Amino acid sequence: MAALALKILVAGGFGVGKTTLVGAVSEIRPLRTEEQLSEAGELVDDTGGVAQKTTTTVAMDFGRITIRSGLSLYLFGTPGQDRFWFLWDELSQGALGAVVLADTRRLEDCFPAVDYFEHRRIPFVVAVNCFTEARRYGAHDVSRALDLEQGTPVVLCDARDKDSGKEVLIRLVEYAGRVHTARLLDSVGPQAGPA
């Protein structure tokens, strides 16, 4: 059986844990494009709620994980700030789907990612990164708050934990597979039976 590699995006707001998730699950040393936050960036980057953050992704993160024999995922972590969103179009080319990381303390920060993937019809799951000091909400509550399309999965995770991150990725691959299969069947349309 030939090896299959699938492209997955990891997106979300600034400081939500994208770099952490890619690093936690990657079986190779992840490529990171982290730079120190600067005084100039303070004028354009909203660090509210993430005051302890000292670095930011300026291009992408990259990692790889083998889900099972013959199936690997190439993970591309997107930058979170508005000024780097022009990179998303390039990164999303050929992607099977995306993980939108969410922080319930700043849930509104993931709206742009949700909108981006909905408008481009790229299947995605919302993964709520359960920060220790954040109030806990159930998947249904988060889905309603984000006004997600029916059936869009919401999962709770810890971006620092490899097993938790791997479960998120498995859920995404399963969901994206169902979405792409349904679209393929829709494009074929009903088959005419024999007369």
Coordinates of N, CA and C in Angstrom, one line a residue:
M1 N 0.8 -1.2 0.0 CA 0.0 0.0 0.0 C 0.9 1.2 0.0
A2 N 0.6 2.2 -0.9 CA 1.4 3.4 -1.0 C 1.1 4.3 0.2
A3 N 2.2 5.0 0.6 CA 2.1 5.9 1.8 C 1.3 7.1 1.3
L4 N 0.4 7.6 2.2 CA -0.4 8.8 2.0 C 0.0 9.9 3.0
A5 N 0.2 11.1 2.5 CA 0.5 12.2 3.3 C -0.6 13.3 3.1
L6 N -1.2 13.7 4.2 CA -2.3 14.7 4.1 C -1.9 16.0 4.7
K7 N -2.3 17.1 4.1 CA -2.0 18.4 4.6 C -3.1 18.9 5.5
I8 N -2.7 19.3 6.7 CA -3.6 19.9 7.7 C -3.1 21.2 8.2
L9 N -4.1 22.2 8.3 CA -3.7 23.5 8.8 C -4.1 23.5 10.3
V10 N -3.4 24.3 11.1 CA -3.7 24.5 12.5 C -3.8 26.0 12.6
A11 N -5.0 26.5 12.8 CA -5.2 28.0 12.8 C -5.9 28.4 14.1
G12 N -6.1 29.7 14.2 CA -6.8 30.3 15.4 C -6.2 31.6 15.7
G13 N -6.7 32.2 16.8 CA -6.2 33.5 17.2 C -4.8 33.5 17.7
F14 N -4.3 34.7 18.0 CA -3.0 35.0 18.5 C -2.9 34.4 19.9
G15 N -1.9 33.6 20.1 CA -1.6 33.1 21.5 C -2.5 31.9 21.9
V16 N -3.2 31.3 21.0 CA -4.1 30.2 21.4 C -3.5 28.9 21.6
G17 N -2.3 28.7 21.0 CA -1.6 27.4 21.2 C -1.3 26.6 20.0
K18 N -1.3 27.3 18.8 CA -1.0 26.6 17.5 C 0.4 26.0 17.5
T19 N 1.4 26.9 17.8 CA 2.8 26.4 17.8 C 3.0 25.3 18.8
T20 N 2.3 25.4 20.0 CA 2.4 24.4 21.0 C 1.8 23.0 20.5
L21 N 0.7 23.1 19.9 CA 0.0 21.9 19.4 C 0.9 21.2 18.3
V22 N 1.4 21.9 17.4 CA 2.3 21.4 16.3 C 3.5 20.7 16.9
G23 N 4.1 21.4 17.9 CA 5.3 20.9 18.5 C 5.0 19.7 19.4
A24 N 3.9 19.6 20.0 CA 3.5 18.5 20.9 C 3.3 17.2 20.1
V25 N 2.7 17.3 19.0 CA 2.4 16.1 18.2 C 3.4 15.7 17.2
S26 N 4.3 16.6 16.8 CA 5.2 16.3 15.7 C 6.2 15.3 16.1
E27 N 6.4 14.3 15.2 CA 7.4 13.3 15.5 C 8.8 13.7 14.9
I28 N 8.8 14.8 14.2 CA 10.1 15.4 13.8 C 10.3 16.7 14.6
R29 N 11.5 17.2 14.6 CA 11.7 18.5 15.2 C 11.0 19.5 14.4
P30 N 10.0 20.2 15.0 CA 9.1 21.1 14.2 C 9.9 22.3 13.7
L31 N 9.6 22.8 12.5 CA 10.1 24.0 11.9 C 9.2 25.1 12.6
R32 N 9.9 26.1 13.1 CA 9.2 27.2 13.7 C 9.7 28.5 13.2
T33 N 8.9 29.5 13.0 CA 9.3 30.8 12.5 C 8.9 31.8 13.6
E34 N 9.3 31.6 14.8 CA 9.0 32.4 16.0 C 10.0 33.6 16.0
E35 N 9.5 34.7 16.3 CA 10.3 36.0 16.5 C 9.8 36.6 17.8
Q36 N 10.7 37.4 18.4 CA 10.3 38.1 19.7 C 9.3 39.2 19.3
L37 N 8.3 39.3 20.2 CA 7.4 40.5 20.1 C 8.2 41.8 20.3
S38 N 7.9 42.8 19.5 CA 8.6 44.0 19.5 C 7.7 45.2 20.0
E39 N 8.4 46.3 20.3 CA 7.6 47.4 20.7 C 6.7 47.9 19.5
A40 N 7.3 47.8 18.3 CA 6.5 48.2 17.1 C 5.3 47.4 17.0
G41 N 5.4 46.1 17.3 CA 4.2 45.2 17.2 C 3.1 45.5 18.2
E42 N 3.5 46.1 19.3 CA 2.5 46.4 20.3 C 1.4 47.3 19.8
L43 N 1.7 48.1 18.7 CA 0.6 49.0 18.2 C -0.4 48.2 17.3
V44 N 0.0 47.0 16.8 CA -0.9 46.3 15.9 C -1.3 44.9 16.5
D45 N -0.6 44.3 17.4 CA -0.9 43.0 18.0 C -1.6 43.2 19.3
D46 N -2.8 42.6 19.4 CA -3.6 42.6 20.7 C -3.1 41.5 21.6
T47 N -2.4 41.9 22.6 CA -1.8 40.8 23.5 C -2.7 40.7 24.8
G48 N -3.9 41.3 24.7 CA -4.8 41.2 25.8 C -5.1 39.7 26.1
G49 N -5.0 39.3 27.4 CA -5.2 37.9 27.7 C -4.1 37.0 27.5
V50 N -3.0 37.5 26.8 CA -1.8 36.7 26.6 C -0.6 37.5 26.9
A51 N -0.7 38.3 28.0 CA 0.4 39.2 28.3 C 1.8 38.5 28.5
Q52 N 1.7 37.2 28.9 CA 3.0 36.4 29.2 C 3.6 36.0 27.9
K53 N 3.0 36.1 26.7 CA 3.5 35.7 25.4 C 4.6 36.7 25.0
T54 N 5.8 36.1 24.6 CA 6.9 36.9 24.3 C 7.4 36.7 22.8
T55 N 6.8 35.7 22.1 CA 7.2 35.4 20.7 C 5.9 35.3 19.9
T56 N 6.1 35.4 18.6 CA 5.0 35.2 17.7 C 5.4 34.5 16.4
T57 N 4.5 33.7 15.8 CA 4.8 33.1 14.5 C 4.7 34.1 13.4
V58 N 5.7 34.2 12.6 CA 5.7 35.2 11.5 C 5.5 34.6 10.1
A59 N 5.5 33.3 10.0 CA 5.3 32.7 8.7 C 4.4 31.4 8.9
M60 N 5.0 30.4 9.5 CA 4.3 29.2 9.8 C 5.1 28.3 10.7
D61 N 4.4 27.3 11.2 CA 5.0 26.2 11.9 C 4.8 25.0 11.0
F62 N 5.7 24.0 11.1 CA 5.6 22.8 10.3 C 6.0 21.6 11.1
G63 N 5.2 20.6 11.1 CA 5.5 19.3 11.8 C 4.9 18.1 11.0
R64 N 5.2 16.9 11.4 CA 4.7 15.7 10.8 C 4.4 14.7 11.9
I65 N 3.3 14.0 11.7 CA 2.9 12.9 12.6 C 2.4 11.7 11.8
T66 N 2.8 10.5 12.1 CA 2.2 9.3 11.5 C 1.1 8.9 12.3
I67 N -0.1 8.8 11.7 CA -1.3 8.4 12.4 C -1.4 6.9 12.5
R68 N -1.0 6.2 11.4 CA -0.9 4.8 11.3 C 0.0 4.5 10.2
S69 N 0.4 3.2 10.0 CA 1.2 2.8 8.9 C 0.6 3.2 7.6
G70 N 1.4 4.0 6.8 CA 1.0 4.5 5.5 C 0.2 5.8 5.5
L71 N -0.1 6.3 6.7 CA -0.8 7.6 6.8 C -0.1 8.6 7.7
S72 N 0.4 9.7 7.0 CA 1.0 10.7 7.8 C 0.3 12.0 7.5
L73 N 0.4 12.9 8.5 CA -0.2 14.2 8.4 C 1.0 15.3 8.4
Y74 N 0.9 16.2 7.5 CA 1.8 17.3 7.5 C 1.1 18.5 8.1
L75 N 1.6 19.0 9.1 CA 0.9 20.1 9.9 C 1.5 21.4 9.6
F76 N 0.6 22.4 9.2 CA 1.1 23.7 9.0 C 0.3 24.7 9.9
G77 N 1.1 25.2 10.9 CA 0.5 26.1 11.8 C 0.5 27.5 11.2
T78 N -0.6 28.2 11.2 CA -0.7 29.5 10.6 C -0.4 30.6 11.6
P79 N 0.0 31.8 11.2 CA 0.2 32.9 12.1 C -1.2 33.4 12.5
G80 N -1.2 33.9 13.8 CA -2.5 34.3 14.3 C -2.9 35.8 14.1
Q81 N -2.0 36.6 13.9 CA -2.3 38.1 13.7 C -2.8 38.4 12.4
D82 N -3.7 39.4 12.3 CA -4.4 39.9 11.1 C -3.3 40.2 10.0
R83 N -2.2 40.8 10.4 CA -1.2 41.3 9.4 C -0.6 40.1 8.7
F84 N -0.7 38.9 9.1 CA -0.1 37.8 8.5 C -1.1 36.9 7.7
W85 N -2.3 37.3 7.7 CA -3.4 36.4 7.1 C -3.2 36.2 5.6
F86 N -2.4 37.1 5.0 CA -2.2 36.9 3.5 C -1.5 35.5 3.2
L87 N -0.9 35.0 4.2 CA -0.2 33.7 4.1 C -1.2 32.5 4.1
W88 N -2.4 32.7 4.7 CA -3.3 31.6 4.8 C -3.7 31.1 3.4
D89 N -3.9 31.9 2.4 CA -4.3 31.5 1.1 C -3.3 30.5 0.5
E90 N -2.0 30.8 0.7 CA -1.0 29.9 0.2 C -0.9 28.6 1.0
L91 N -1.0 28.7 2.3 CA -0.9 27.6 3.2 C -2.1 26.6 3.0
S92 N -3.3 27.2 2.7 CA -4.5 26.4 2.6 C -4.6 25.6 1.2
Q93 N -3.7 25.9 0.3 CA -3.8 25.2 -1.0 C -3.5 23.7 -0.8
G94 N -4.5 22.8 -1.2 CA -4.3 21.4 -1.1 C -4.5 20.8 0.3
A95 N -5.1 21.6 1.2 CA -5.3 21.1 2.6 C -6.5 20.2 2.6
L96 N -6.4 19.1 3.3 CA -7.6 18.2 3.5 C -8.6 18.9 4.5
G97 N -8.0 19.6 5.5 CA -8.9 20.2 6.5 C -8.0 21.0 7.4
A98 N -8.7 21.5 8.5 CA -8.0 22.4 9.4 C -8.5 22.2 10.9
V99 N -7.7 22.5 11.8 CA -8.0 22.5 13.2 C -8.0 24.0 13.6
V100 N -9.2 24.5 14.1 CA -9.3 25.9 14.6 C -9.2 25.8 16.1
L101 N -8.0 26.2 16.6 CA -7.9 26.2 18.1 C -8.6 27.4 18.7
A102 N -9.3 27.2 19.8 CA -10.1 28.2 20.5 C -9.7 28.3 21.9
D103 N -9.7 29.5 22.5 CA -9.5 29.8 23.9 C -10.8 30.4 24.4
T104 N -11.5 29.8 25.3 CA -12.8 30.3 25.8 C -12.7 31.7 26.4
R105 N -11.5 32.1 26.9 CA -11.3 33.4 27.5 C -11.4 34.5 26.4
R106 N -11.1 34.1 25.1 CA -11.0 35.0 24.0 C -11.6 34.3 22.8
L107 N -12.8 33.8 22.9 CA -13.5 33.0 21.9 C -13.6 33.8 20.6
E108 N -13.9 35.1 20.7 CA -14.1 35.9 19.5 C -12.8 35.9 18.6
D109 N -11.6 35.5 19.1 CA -10.4 35.5 18.3 C -10.4 34.4 17.3
C110 N -11.3 33.4 17.4 CA -11.3 32.3 16.4 C -12.3 32.6 15.3
F111 N -13.2 33.6 15.4 CA -14.2 33.9 14.4 C -13.6 34.0 13.0
P112 N -12.5 34.8 12.9 CA -11.9 34.9 11.5 C -11.5 33.6 10.9
A113 N -10.9 32.7 11.7 CA -10.5 31.4 11.2 C -11.8 30.5 10.8
V114 N -12.8 30.6 11.6 CA -14.0 29.8 11.3 C -14.6 30.4 10.0
D115 N -14.7 31.7 9.9 CA -15.2 32.3 8.7 C -14.4 31.9 7.4
Y116 N -13.1 32.0 7.6 CA -12.2 31.6 6.5 C -12.5 30.2 6.0
F117 N -12.5 29.3 6.8 CA -12.7 27.9 6.4 C -14.1 27.6 5.9
E118 N -15.1 28.2 6.6 CA -16.5 28.0 6.1 C -16.6 28.6 4.7
H119 N -16.1 29.8 4.4 CA -16.3 30.4 3.1 C -15.5 29.6 2.0
R120 N -14.5 29.0 2.3 CA -13.7 28.2 1.3 C -14.1 26.8 1.3
R121 N -15.0 26.4 2.1 CA -15.5 25.0 2.2 C -14.4 24.0 2.5
I122 N -13.5 24.4 3.4 CA -12.5 23.5 3.9 C -13.0 23.0 5.2
P123 N -13.1 21.6 5.3 CA -13.6 21.0 6.5 C -12.7 21.4 7.7
F124 N -13.3 21.6 8.9 CA -12.5 21.9 10.1 C -13.2 21.5 11.3
V125 N -12.4 21.3 12.3 CA -12.9 21.0 13.7 C -12.4 22.2 14.5
V126 N -13.2 22.5 15.5 CA -12.8 23.5 16.5 C -12.3 22.7 17.7
A127 N -11.1 23.0 18.1 CA -10.5 22.3 19.3 C -10.3 23.4 20.4
V128 N -11.0 23.2 21.4 CA -11.0 24.2 22.5 C -9.8 23.8 23.4
N129 N -8.8 24.7 23.4 CA -7.6 24.4 24.2 C -7.9 24.8 25.6
C130 N -8.0 23.8 26.5 CA -8.5 24.0 27.9 C -7.4 24.5 28.8
F131 N -7.2 25.8 28.8 CA -6.2 26.5 29.7 C -6.6 26.3 31.1
T132 N -5.7 26.1 32.0 CA -5.9 25.9 33.4 C -6.8 26.9 34.1
E133 N -6.5 28.2 33.8 CA -7.3 29.3 34.4 C -8.6 29.7 33.7
A134 N -8.9 29.0 32.6 CA -10.1 29.4 31.9 C -11.3 28.6 32.4
R135 N -12.4 29.2 32.3 CA -13.7 28.6 32.7 C -14.0 27.5 31.6
R136 N -14.5 26.4 32.1 CA -14.8 25.2 31.2 C -16.2 25.3 30.6
Y137 N -16.3 25.1 29.3 CA -17.6 25.0 28.6 C -17.6 23.7 27.8
G138 N -18.8 23.2 27.7 CA -19.0 22.0 26.9 C -18.9 22.3 25.4
A139 N -18.8 21.2 24.6 CA -18.6 21.4 23.2 C -19.9 22.0 22.6
H140 N -21.1 21.6 23.1 CA -22.3 22.2 22.6 C -22.4 23.7 22.8
D141 N -22.0 24.2 24.0 CA -22.0 25.6 24.3 C -21.1 26.4 23.3
V142 N -19.9 25.8 23.1 CA -18.9 26.5 22.2 C -19.5 26.5 20.8
S143 N -20.1 25.4 20.3 CA -20.6 25.4 19.0 C -21.7 26.4 18.8
R144 N -22.6 26.6 19.8 CA -23.6 27.6 19.7 C -23.0 29.0 19.8
A145 N -22.0 29.2 20.6 CA -21.4 30.6 20.7 C -20.7 31.0 19.4
L146 N -20.2 30.0 18.7 CA -19.5 30.3 17.4 C -20.5 30.2 16.2
D147 N -21.7 29.8 16.5 CA -22.7 29.7 15.4 C -22.2 28.8 14.3
L148 N -21.6 27.6 14.7 CA -21.1 26.7 13.7 C -22.1 26.1 12.9
E149 N -21.8 25.7 11.6 CA -22.7 24.9 10.8 C -22.9 23.6 11.5
Q150 N -24.1 23.1 11.4 CA -24.5 21.8 12.0 C -23.6 20.7 11.6
G151 N -23.1 19.9 12.6 CA -22.2 18.8 12.3 C -20.7 19.1 12.4
T152 N -20.4 20.4 12.5 CA -19.0 20.8 12.7 C -18.5 20.3 14.1
P153 N -17.5 19.5 14.1 CA -17.1 18.9 15.4 C -16.4 20.0 16.3
V154 N -16.7 19.9 17.6 CA -16.0 20.7 18.6 C -15.5 19.7 19.6
V155 N -14.2 19.8 19.9 CA -13.5 18.9 20.8 C -12.7 19.7 21.8
L156 N -12.6 19.1 23.0 CA -11.8 19.8 24.1 C -10.5 19.1 24.1
C157 N -9.4 19.9 24.2 CA -8.1 19.4 24.2 C -7.1 20.1 25.1
D158 N -5.9 19.6 25.2 CA -4.8 20.2 25.8 C -3.7 20.2 24.8
A159 N -3.4 21.4 24.2 CA -2.5 21.5 23.1 C -1.1 21.1 23.5
R160 N -0.8 21.0 24.8 CA 0.6 20.6 25.2 C 0.7 19.1 25.2
D161 N -0.4 18.3 25.2 CA -0.4 16.9 25.3 C -0.5 16.2 24.0
K162 N 0.5 15.3 23.7 CA 0.6 14.7 22.4 C -0.6 13.8 22.1
D163 N -1.1 13.0 23.1 CA -2.2 12.2 22.9 C -3.5 13.0 22.6
S164 N -3.7 14.1 23.4 CA -4.8 14.9 23.2 C -4.8 15.5 21.8
G165 N -3.7 16.0 21.4 CA -3.5 16.6 20.0 C -3.8 15.6 18.9
K166 N -3.3 14.4 19.1 CA -3.5 13.3 18.2 C -4.9 13.0 18.0
E167 N -5.7 13.0 19.1 CA -7.1 12.7 19.0 C -7.8 13.8 18.2
V168 N -7.4 15.0 18.4 CA -8.0 16.1 17.6 C -7.8 15.9 16.1
L169 N -6.5 15.5 15.8 CA -6.2 15.3 14.4 C -6.9 14.1 13.8
I170 N -7.1 13.0 14.6 CA -7.9 11.9 14.1 C -9.3 12.3 13.8
R171 N -9.9 13.0 14.7 CA -11.3 13.5 14.6 C -11.4 14.3 13.3
L172 N -10.4 15.2 13.1 CA -10.4 16.0 11.8 C -10.4 15.1 10.6
V173 N -9.4 14.2 10.5 CA -9.3 13.3 9.4 C -10.6 12.6 9.1
E174 N -11.2 12.0 10.1 CA -12.5 11.3 10.0 C -13.6 12.2 9.4
Y175 N -13.7 13.4 10.0 CA -14.7 14.3 9.6 C -14.5 14.8 8.2
A176 N -13.2 15.2 7.9 CA -12.9 15.7 6.5 C -13.2 14.6 5.5
G177 N -12.9 13.4 5.8 CA -13.2 12.2 4.9 C -14.6 12.1 4.6
R178 N -15.5 12.3 5.7 CA -16.9 12.2 5.4 C -17.4 13.4 4.6
V179 N -16.9 14.6 4.8 CA -17.3 15.7 4.1 C -16.9 15.6 2.6
H180 N -15.7 15.2 2.4 CA -15.2 15.1 1.0 C -15.9 14.0 0.2
T181 N -16.3 12.9 0.9 CA -17.0 11.8 0.3 C -18.4 12.2 -0.1
A182 N -19.1 13.0 0.9 CA -20.4 13.5 0.6 C -20.4 14.4 -0.6
R183 N -19.4 15.3 -0.7 CA -19.3 16.2 -1.8 C -19.1 15.5 -3.1
L184 N -18.3 14.4 -3.1 CA -18.1 13.6 -4.3 C -19.4 13.0 -4.7
L185 N -20.1 12.4 -3.8 CA -21.3 11.7 -4.1 C -22.4 12.7 -4.7
D186 N -22.4 13.9 -4.1 CA -23.3 15.0 -4.5 C -23.0 15.4 -6.0
S187 N -21.7 15.5 -6.3 CA -21.3 15.9 -7.6 C -21.6 14.9 -8.7
V188 N -21.7 13.6 -8.3 CA -22.0 12.6 -9.3 C -23.5 12.6 -9.5
G189 N -24.3 13.0 -8.5 CA -25.7 13.1 -8.6 C -26.4 11.7 -8.7
P190 N -27.7 11.7 -8.7 CA -28.4 10.4 -8.7 C -28.2 9.7 -10.0
Q191 N -28.0 8.4 -9.9 CA -27.7 7.6 -11.1 C -29.1 7.1 -11.7
A192 N -29.2 7.2 -13.0 CA -30.4 6.7 -13.6 C -30.4 5.1 -13.6
G193 N -31.4 4.5 -13.2 CA -31.5 3.0 -13.3 C -31.9 2.6 -14.7
P194 N -31.8 1.2 -14.9 CA -32.2 0.7 -16.2 C -33.7 0.9 -16.5
A195 N -34.0 1.2 -17.7 CA -35.4 1.5 -18.1 C -36.2 0.2 -18.3

